[in-house]
Tab-separated table of C-alpha atoms in Angstrom:
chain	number	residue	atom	x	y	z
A	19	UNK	CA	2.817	-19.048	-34.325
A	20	UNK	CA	3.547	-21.068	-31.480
A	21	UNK	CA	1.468	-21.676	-28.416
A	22	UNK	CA	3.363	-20.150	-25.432
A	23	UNK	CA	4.905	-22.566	-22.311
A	24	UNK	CA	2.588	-21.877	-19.010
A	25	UNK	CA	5.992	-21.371	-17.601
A	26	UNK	CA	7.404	-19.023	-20.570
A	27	UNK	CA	4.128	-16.754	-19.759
A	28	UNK	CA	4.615	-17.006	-15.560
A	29	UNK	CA	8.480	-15.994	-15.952
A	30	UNK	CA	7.468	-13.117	-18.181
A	31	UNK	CA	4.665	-12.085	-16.042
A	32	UNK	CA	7.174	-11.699	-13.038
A	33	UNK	CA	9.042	-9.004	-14.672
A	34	UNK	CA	5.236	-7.354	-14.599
A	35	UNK	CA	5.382	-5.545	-11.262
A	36	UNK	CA	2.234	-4.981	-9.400
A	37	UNK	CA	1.048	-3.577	-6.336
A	38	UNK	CA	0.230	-5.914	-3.302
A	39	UNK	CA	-2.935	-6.095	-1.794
A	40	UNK	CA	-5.237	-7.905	0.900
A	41	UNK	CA	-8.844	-8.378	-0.532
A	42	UNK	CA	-11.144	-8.852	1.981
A	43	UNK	CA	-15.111	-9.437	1.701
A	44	UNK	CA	-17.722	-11.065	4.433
A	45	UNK	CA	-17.865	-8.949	7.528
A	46	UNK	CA	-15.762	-7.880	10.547
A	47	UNK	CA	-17.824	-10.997	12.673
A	48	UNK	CA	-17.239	-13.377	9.393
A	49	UNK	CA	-13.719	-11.771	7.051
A	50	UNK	CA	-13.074	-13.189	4.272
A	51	UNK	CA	-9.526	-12.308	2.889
A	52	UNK	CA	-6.698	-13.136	0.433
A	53	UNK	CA	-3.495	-11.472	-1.165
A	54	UNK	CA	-3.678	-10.146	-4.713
A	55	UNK	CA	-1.206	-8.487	-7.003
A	56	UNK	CA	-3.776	-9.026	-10.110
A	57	UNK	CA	-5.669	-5.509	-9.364
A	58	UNK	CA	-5.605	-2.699	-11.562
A	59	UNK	CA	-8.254	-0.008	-12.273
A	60	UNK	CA	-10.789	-0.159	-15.189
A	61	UNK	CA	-12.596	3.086	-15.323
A	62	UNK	CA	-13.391	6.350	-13.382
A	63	UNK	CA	-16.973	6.432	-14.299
A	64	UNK	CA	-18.508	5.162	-12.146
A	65	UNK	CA	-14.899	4.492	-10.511
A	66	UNK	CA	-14.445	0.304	-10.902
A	67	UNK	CA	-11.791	-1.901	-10.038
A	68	UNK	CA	-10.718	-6.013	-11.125
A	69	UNK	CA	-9.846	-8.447	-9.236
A	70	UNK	CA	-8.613	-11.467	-10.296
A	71	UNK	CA	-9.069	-14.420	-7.748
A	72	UNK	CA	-7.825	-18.628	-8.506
A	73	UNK	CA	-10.849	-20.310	-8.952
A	74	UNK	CA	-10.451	-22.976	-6.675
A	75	UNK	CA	-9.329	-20.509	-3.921
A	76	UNK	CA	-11.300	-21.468	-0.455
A	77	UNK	CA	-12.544	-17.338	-0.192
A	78	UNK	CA	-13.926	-17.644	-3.532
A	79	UNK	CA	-17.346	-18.665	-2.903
A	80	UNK	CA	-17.262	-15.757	-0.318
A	81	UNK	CA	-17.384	-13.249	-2.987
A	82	UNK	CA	-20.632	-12.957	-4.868
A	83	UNK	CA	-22.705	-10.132	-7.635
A	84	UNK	CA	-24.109	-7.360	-4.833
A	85	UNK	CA	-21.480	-8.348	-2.354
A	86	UNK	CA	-18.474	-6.539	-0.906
A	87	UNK	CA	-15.317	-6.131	-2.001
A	88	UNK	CA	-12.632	-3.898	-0.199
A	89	UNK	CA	-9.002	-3.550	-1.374
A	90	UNK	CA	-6.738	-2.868	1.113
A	91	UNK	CA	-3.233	-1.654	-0.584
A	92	UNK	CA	-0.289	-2.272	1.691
A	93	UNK	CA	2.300	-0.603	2.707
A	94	UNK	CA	6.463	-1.015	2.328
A	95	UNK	CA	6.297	-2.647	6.109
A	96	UNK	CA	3.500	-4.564	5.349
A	97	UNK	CA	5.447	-8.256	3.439
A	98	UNK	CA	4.517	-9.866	6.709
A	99	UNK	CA	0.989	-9.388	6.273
A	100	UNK	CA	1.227	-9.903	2.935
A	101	UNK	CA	2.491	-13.520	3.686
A	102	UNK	CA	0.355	-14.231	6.716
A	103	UNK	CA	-2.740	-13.859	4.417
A	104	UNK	CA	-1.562	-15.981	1.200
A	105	UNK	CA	-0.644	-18.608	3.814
A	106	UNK	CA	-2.931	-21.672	4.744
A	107	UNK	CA	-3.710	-20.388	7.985
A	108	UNK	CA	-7.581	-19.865	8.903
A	109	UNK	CA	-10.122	-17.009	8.190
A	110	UNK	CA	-9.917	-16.317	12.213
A	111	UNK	CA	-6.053	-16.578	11.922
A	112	UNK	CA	-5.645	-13.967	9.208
A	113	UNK	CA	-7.600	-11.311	10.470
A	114	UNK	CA	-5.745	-11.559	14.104
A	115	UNK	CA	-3.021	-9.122	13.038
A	116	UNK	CA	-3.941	-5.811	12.203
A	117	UNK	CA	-6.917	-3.372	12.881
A	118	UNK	CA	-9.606	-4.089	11.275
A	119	UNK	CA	-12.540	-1.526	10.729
A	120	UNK	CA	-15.695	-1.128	7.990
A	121	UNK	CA	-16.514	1.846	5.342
A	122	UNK	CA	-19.498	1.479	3.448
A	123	UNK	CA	-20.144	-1.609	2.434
A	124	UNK	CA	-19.157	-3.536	5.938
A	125	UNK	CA	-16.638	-5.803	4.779
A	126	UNK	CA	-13.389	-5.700	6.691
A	127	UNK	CA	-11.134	-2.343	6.101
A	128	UNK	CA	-7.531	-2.632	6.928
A	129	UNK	CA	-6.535	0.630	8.999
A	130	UNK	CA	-3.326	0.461	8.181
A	131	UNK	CA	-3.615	0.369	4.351
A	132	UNK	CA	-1.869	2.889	2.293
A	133	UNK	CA	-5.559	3.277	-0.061
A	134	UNK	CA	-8.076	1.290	0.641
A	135	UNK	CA	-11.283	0.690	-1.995
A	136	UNK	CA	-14.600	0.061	-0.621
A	137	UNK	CA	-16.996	-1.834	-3.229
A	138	UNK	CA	-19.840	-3.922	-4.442
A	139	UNK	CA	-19.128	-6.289	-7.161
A	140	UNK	CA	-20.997	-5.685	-10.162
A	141	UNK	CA	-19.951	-8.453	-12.146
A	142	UNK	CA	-17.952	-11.775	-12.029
A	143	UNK	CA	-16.520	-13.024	-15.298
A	144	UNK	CA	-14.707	-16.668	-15.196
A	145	UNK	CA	-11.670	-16.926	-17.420
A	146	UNK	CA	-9.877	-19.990	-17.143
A	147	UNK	CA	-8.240	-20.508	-14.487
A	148	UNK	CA	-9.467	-17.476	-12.460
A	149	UNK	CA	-12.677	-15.195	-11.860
A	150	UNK	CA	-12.264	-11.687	-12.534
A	151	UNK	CA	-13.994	-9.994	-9.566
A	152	UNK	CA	-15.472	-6.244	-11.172
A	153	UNK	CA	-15.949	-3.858	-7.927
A	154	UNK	CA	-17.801	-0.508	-8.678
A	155	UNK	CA	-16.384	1.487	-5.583
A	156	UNK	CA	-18.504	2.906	-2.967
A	157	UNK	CA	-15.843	4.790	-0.373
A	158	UNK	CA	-12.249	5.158	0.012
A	159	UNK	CA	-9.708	6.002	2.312
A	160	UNK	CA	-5.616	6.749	1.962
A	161	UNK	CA	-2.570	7.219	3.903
A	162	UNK	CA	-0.477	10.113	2.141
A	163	UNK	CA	2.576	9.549	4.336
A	164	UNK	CA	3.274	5.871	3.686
A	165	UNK	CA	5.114	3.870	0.531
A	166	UNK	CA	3.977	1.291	-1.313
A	167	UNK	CA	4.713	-2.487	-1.566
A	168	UNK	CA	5.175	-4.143	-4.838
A	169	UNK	CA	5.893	-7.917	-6.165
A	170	UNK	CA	8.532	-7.939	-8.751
A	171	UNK	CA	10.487	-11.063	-10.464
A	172	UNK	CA	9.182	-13.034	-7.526
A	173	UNK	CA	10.724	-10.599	-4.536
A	174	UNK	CA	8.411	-7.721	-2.541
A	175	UNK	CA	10.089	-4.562	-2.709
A	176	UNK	CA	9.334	-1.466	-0.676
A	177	UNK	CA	9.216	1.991	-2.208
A	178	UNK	CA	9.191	5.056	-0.760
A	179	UNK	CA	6.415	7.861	0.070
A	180	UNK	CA	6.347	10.611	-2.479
A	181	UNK	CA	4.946	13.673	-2.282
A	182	UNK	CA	1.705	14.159	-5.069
């Protein structure tokens, strides 16, 4: 078999929709924050959450084992944000919009978020080009009345609220 093109894998990945997120760590004197689609769950017991994070990203040194790690999962009206904080604008610059707050751990907490995941990382694994962040969750917090943003095929798309 074949290897497969970087760019074969990255156009099929694409079709792979995925929520959209703003990862923060740090504190609400010194934030730390990026975007993230590359977050899924991994088990319920004890409740953990991945991460994956680009290696040579500036906030990665930010996150270390024993540190926080909040996901903040945006909301349909939320792309702006979304942008603001994959841009190259400054720590200080990204955490300027929005209301920022702290659960358990004291890293920053959007308010706005549709769920946000409060955590500690247990474990950082590198895998090529990225480290996989493991967060075991300490608090969370949701929204029931607001939709959810995704990334699909290179586009955000909004969906709506629905009713559990």
């Amino acid at each position: 078999m074949l290897a497969l093109e970087t760019s074969t894998f990255r156009n099929a990945m694409a079709r792979l929709g995925a929520a959209v997120n703003i990862v923060t760590t740090g504190t609400r004197e010194d934030p730390v924050g990026f975007t993230a689609s590359a977050v899924c769950s991994v088990t319920d017991t004890p409740p953990t959450l991945l991460v994956c994070l680009n290696r040579t990203s500036r906030a990665r040194a930010a996150f270390v084992v024993g540190g926080p790690l909040c996901v903040n999962v945006l909301s349909g009206t939320q792309q702006d944000l979304s942008n603001h904080f994959a841009s190259p604008n400054s720590m200080a610059e990204r955490f300027a919009i929005g209301h920022w707050t702290t659960l358990a751990t004291g890293a920053p907490v959007l308010e706005e978020a549709v769920a946000t995941f409060d955590c500690r990382v247990s474990q950082i694994v590198e895998v090529g080009t990225h480290s996989v962040l493991f967060g075991v969750v300490e608090a969370l917090r949701m929204h029931e009345t607001a939709g959810g943003l995704v990334y699909f095929n290179r586009a955000y798309h909004a969906l709506p609220h629905t009713a559990l």
